[in-house]
Short mmCIF file of C-alpha atoms in Angstrom, two decimals:
data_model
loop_
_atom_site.label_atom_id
_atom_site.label_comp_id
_atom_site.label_asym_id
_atom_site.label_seq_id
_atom_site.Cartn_x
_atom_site.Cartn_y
_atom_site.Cartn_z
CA UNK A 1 61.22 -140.45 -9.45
CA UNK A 2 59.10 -140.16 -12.60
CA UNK A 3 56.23 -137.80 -12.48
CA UNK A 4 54.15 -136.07 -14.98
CA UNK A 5 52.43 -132.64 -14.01
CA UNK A 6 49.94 -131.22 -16.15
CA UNK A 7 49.44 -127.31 -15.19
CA UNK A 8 46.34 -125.12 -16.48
CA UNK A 9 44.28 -122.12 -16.30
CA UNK A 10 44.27 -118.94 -17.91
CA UNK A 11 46.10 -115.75 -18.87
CA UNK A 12 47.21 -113.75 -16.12
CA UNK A 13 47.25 -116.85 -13.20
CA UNK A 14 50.44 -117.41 -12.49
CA UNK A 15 50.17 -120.84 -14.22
CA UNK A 16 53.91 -120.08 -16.33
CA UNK A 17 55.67 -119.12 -13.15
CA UNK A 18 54.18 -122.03 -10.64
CA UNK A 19 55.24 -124.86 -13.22
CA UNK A 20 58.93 -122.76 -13.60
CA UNK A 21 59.02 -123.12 -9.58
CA UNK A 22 58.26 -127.18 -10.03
CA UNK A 23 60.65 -127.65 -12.79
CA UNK A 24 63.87 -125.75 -11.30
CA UNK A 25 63.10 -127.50 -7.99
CA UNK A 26 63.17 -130.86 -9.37
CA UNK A 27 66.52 -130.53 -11.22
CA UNK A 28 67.82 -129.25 -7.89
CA UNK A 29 66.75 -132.02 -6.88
CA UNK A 30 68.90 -134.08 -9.34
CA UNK A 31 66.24 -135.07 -11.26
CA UNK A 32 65.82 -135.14 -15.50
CA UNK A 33 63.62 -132.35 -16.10
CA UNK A 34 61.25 -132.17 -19.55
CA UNK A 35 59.12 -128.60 -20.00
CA UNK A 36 56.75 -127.17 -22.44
CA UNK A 37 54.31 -124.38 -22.52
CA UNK A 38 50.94 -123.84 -24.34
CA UNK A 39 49.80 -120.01 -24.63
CA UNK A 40 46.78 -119.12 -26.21
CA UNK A 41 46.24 -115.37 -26.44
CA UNK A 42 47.56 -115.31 -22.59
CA UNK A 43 46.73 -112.08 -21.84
CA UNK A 44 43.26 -112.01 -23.18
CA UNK A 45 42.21 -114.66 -20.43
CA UNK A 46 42.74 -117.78 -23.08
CA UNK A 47 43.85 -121.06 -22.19
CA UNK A 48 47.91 -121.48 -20.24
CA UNK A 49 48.69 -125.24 -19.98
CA UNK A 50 51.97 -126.28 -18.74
CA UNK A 51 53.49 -129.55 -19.22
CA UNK A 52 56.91 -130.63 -16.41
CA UNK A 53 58.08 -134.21 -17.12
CA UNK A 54 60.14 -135.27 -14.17
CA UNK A 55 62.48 -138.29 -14.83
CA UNK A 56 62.40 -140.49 -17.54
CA UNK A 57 60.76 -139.03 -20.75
CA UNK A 58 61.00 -139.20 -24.65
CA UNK A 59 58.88 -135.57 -25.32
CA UNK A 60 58.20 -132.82 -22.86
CA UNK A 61 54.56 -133.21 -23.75
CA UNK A 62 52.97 -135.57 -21.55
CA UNK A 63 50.57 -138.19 -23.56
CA UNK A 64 47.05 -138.23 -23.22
CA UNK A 65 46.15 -140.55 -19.60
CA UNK A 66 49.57 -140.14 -18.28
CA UNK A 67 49.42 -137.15 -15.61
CA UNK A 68 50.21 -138.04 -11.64
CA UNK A 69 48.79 -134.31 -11.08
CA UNK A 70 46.40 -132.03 -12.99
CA UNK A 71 46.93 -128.42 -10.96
CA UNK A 72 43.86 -126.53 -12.39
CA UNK A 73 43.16 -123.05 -11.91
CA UNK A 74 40.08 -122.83 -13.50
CA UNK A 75 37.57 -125.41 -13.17
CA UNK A 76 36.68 -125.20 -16.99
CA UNK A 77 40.11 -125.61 -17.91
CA UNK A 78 40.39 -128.67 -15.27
CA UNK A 79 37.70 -130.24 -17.80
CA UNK A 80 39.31 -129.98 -20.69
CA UNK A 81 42.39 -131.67 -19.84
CA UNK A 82 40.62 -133.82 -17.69
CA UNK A 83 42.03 -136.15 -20.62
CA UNK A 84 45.56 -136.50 -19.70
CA UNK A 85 45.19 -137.46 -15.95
CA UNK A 86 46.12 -141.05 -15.38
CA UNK A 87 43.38 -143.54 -13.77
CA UNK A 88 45.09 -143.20 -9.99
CA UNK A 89 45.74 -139.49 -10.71
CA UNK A 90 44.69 -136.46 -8.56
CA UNK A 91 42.94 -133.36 -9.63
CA UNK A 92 43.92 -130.10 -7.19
CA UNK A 93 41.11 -127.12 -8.86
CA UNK A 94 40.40 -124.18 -8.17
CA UNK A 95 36.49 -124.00 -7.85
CA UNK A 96 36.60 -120.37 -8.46
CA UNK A 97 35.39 -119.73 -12.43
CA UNK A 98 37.29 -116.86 -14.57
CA UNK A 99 34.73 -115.68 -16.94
CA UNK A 100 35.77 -115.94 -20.85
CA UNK A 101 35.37 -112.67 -22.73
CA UNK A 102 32.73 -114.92 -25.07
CA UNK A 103 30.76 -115.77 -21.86
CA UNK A 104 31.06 -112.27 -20.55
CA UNK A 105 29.71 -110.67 -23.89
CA UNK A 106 26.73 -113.17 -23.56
CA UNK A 107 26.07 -111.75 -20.27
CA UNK A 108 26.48 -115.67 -19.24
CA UNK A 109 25.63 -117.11 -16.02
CA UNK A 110 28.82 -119.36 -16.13
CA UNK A 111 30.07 -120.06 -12.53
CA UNK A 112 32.16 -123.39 -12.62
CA UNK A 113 29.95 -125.43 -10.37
CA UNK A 114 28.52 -127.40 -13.30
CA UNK A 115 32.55 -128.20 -14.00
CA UNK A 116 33.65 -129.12 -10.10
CA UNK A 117 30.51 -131.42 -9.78
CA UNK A 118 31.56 -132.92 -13.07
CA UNK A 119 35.33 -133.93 -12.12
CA UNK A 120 34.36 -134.79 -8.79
CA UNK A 121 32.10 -137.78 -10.17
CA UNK A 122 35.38 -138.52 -12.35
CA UNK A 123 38.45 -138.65 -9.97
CA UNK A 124 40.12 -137.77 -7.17
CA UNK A 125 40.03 -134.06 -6.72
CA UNK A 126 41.61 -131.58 -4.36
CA UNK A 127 39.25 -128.11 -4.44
CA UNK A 128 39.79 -124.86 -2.92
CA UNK A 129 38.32 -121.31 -3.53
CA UNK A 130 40.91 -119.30 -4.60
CA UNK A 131 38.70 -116.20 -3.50
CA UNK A 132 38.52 -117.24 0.04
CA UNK A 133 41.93 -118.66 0.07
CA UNK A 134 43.48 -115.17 -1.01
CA UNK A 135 41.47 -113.09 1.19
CA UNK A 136 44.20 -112.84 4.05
CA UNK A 137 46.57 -111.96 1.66
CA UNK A 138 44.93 -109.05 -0.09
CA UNK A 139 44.87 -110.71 -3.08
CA UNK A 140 44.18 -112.95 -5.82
CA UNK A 141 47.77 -112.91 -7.36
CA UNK A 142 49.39 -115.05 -4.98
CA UNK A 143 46.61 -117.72 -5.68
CA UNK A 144 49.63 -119.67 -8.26
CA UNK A 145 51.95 -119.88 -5.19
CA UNK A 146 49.21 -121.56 -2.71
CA UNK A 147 48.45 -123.90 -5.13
CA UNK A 148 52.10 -124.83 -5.96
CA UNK A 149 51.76 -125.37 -2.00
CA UNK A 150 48.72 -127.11 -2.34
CA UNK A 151 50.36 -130.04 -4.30
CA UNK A 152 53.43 -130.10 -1.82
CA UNK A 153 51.50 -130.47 1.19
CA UNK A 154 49.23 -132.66 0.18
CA UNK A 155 52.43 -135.34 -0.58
CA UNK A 156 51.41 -135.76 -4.30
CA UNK A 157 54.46 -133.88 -5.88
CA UNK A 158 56.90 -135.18 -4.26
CA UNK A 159 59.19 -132.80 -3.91
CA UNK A 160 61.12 -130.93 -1.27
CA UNK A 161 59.50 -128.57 0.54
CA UNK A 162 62.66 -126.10 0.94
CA UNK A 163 63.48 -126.55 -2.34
CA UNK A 164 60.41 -125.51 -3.84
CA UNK A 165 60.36 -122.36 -1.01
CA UNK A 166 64.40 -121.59 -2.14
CA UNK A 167 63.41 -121.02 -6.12
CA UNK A 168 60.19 -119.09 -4.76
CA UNK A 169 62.84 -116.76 -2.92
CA UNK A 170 64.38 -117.10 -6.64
CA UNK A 171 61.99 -116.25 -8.87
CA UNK A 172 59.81 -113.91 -7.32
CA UNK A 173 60.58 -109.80 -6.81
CA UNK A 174 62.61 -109.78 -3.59
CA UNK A 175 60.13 -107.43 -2.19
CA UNK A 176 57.04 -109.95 -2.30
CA UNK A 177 59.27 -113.25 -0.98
CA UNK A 178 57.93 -112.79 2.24
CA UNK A 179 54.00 -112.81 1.36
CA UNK A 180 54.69 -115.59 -1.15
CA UNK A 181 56.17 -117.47 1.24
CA UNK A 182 53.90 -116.99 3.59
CA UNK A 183 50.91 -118.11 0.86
CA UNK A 184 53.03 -121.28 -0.07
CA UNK A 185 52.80 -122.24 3.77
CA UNK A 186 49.11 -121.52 3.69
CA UNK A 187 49.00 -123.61 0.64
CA UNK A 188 50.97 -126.42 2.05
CA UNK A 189 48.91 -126.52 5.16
CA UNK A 190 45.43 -127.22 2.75
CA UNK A 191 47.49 -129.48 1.41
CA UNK A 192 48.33 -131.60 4.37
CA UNK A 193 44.82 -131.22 5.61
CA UNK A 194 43.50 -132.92 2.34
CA UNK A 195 46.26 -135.80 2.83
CA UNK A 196 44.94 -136.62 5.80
CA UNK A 197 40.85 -136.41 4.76
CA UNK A 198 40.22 -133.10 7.03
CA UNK A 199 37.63 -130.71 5.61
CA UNK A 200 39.23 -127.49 4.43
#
């Protein structure tokens, strides 16, 4: 398998740890894995983008029109990478906006819809609301795991699902496996929905 996965969002969503999960499960898997991260003052709320290169690749940056998956988790941040999702690729966003310390000092009235009804006139496009997604689970930190099982269920990664839950049992504090777990299968169920063109 070959499969480029471009991860984004901002400081402080998981976005580092979700794209760790992807990458350990696909050389698990057996399969060539390239990685790199982009941080831009993380943990003021500035840009995270991931890149994981599964298979056969020459940099672990993937070029510009070449990602099977763009997993957004912030619909402004979906936008500007819009750039390096293939033609046939798929766009899984949360519609939920996190407000940029510029926009908040503005007293803006940015909420992301402008951005959603923009990539939904330009590709394929999973969305969910990572607001009302997370309310069951008490809250919004567990938002990087549904997505991760967002993109399982809905067939596009490609990869095992008790792989990916086996490095989540891995790579999370033992105490919060069971929640996470239980948030991946939430995820994976959205995803499977959106597979098979049900309303979520």
């Amino acid at each position: 398998m070959n499969k480029d996965i471009l991860i984004c969002g901002v400081g402080g969503q998981g976005t580092v740890l979700a794209s760790g999960i992807i990458a350990a499960s696909a050389a698990a898997q057996g399969y060539a894995i390239h990685s790199a991260e982009t941080i831009g003052m993380a943990q003021r709320g500035g840009s995270v983008t991931s890149h994981v290169r599964i298979g056969r690749a020459h940099s672990p940056l993937i070029p510009f029109g070449n990602a099977d998956i763009l997993l957004a988790f912030e619909p402004a941040e979906a936008v500007r990478n819009l750039r390096y999702l293939k033609e046939d690729g798929v766009v899984i966003v949360n519609t939920t906006a996190t407000k940029p310390v510029t926009a908040s000092l503005k007293d803006s009235d940015y909420d992301g819809s402008e951005m959603t009804d923009y990539i939904r006139k330009k590709c394929a496009c999973i969305f969910v609301d990572s607001e009302k997604v997370t309310k069951e689970f008490g809250s919004s930190r567990f938002f990087n795991i549904i997505m991760l099982g967002i993109a399982a269920g809905s067939g596009k990664l490609e990869l095992d699902k008790g792989t990916l839950q086996q490095q989540i049992e891995k790579r999370v504090p033992a105490a919060y496996v069971d929640i996470n777990k239980q948030a991946f299968q939430r995820g994976y169920e959205i995803g499977s929905k959106a597979a098979a063109g049900q309303n979520l």
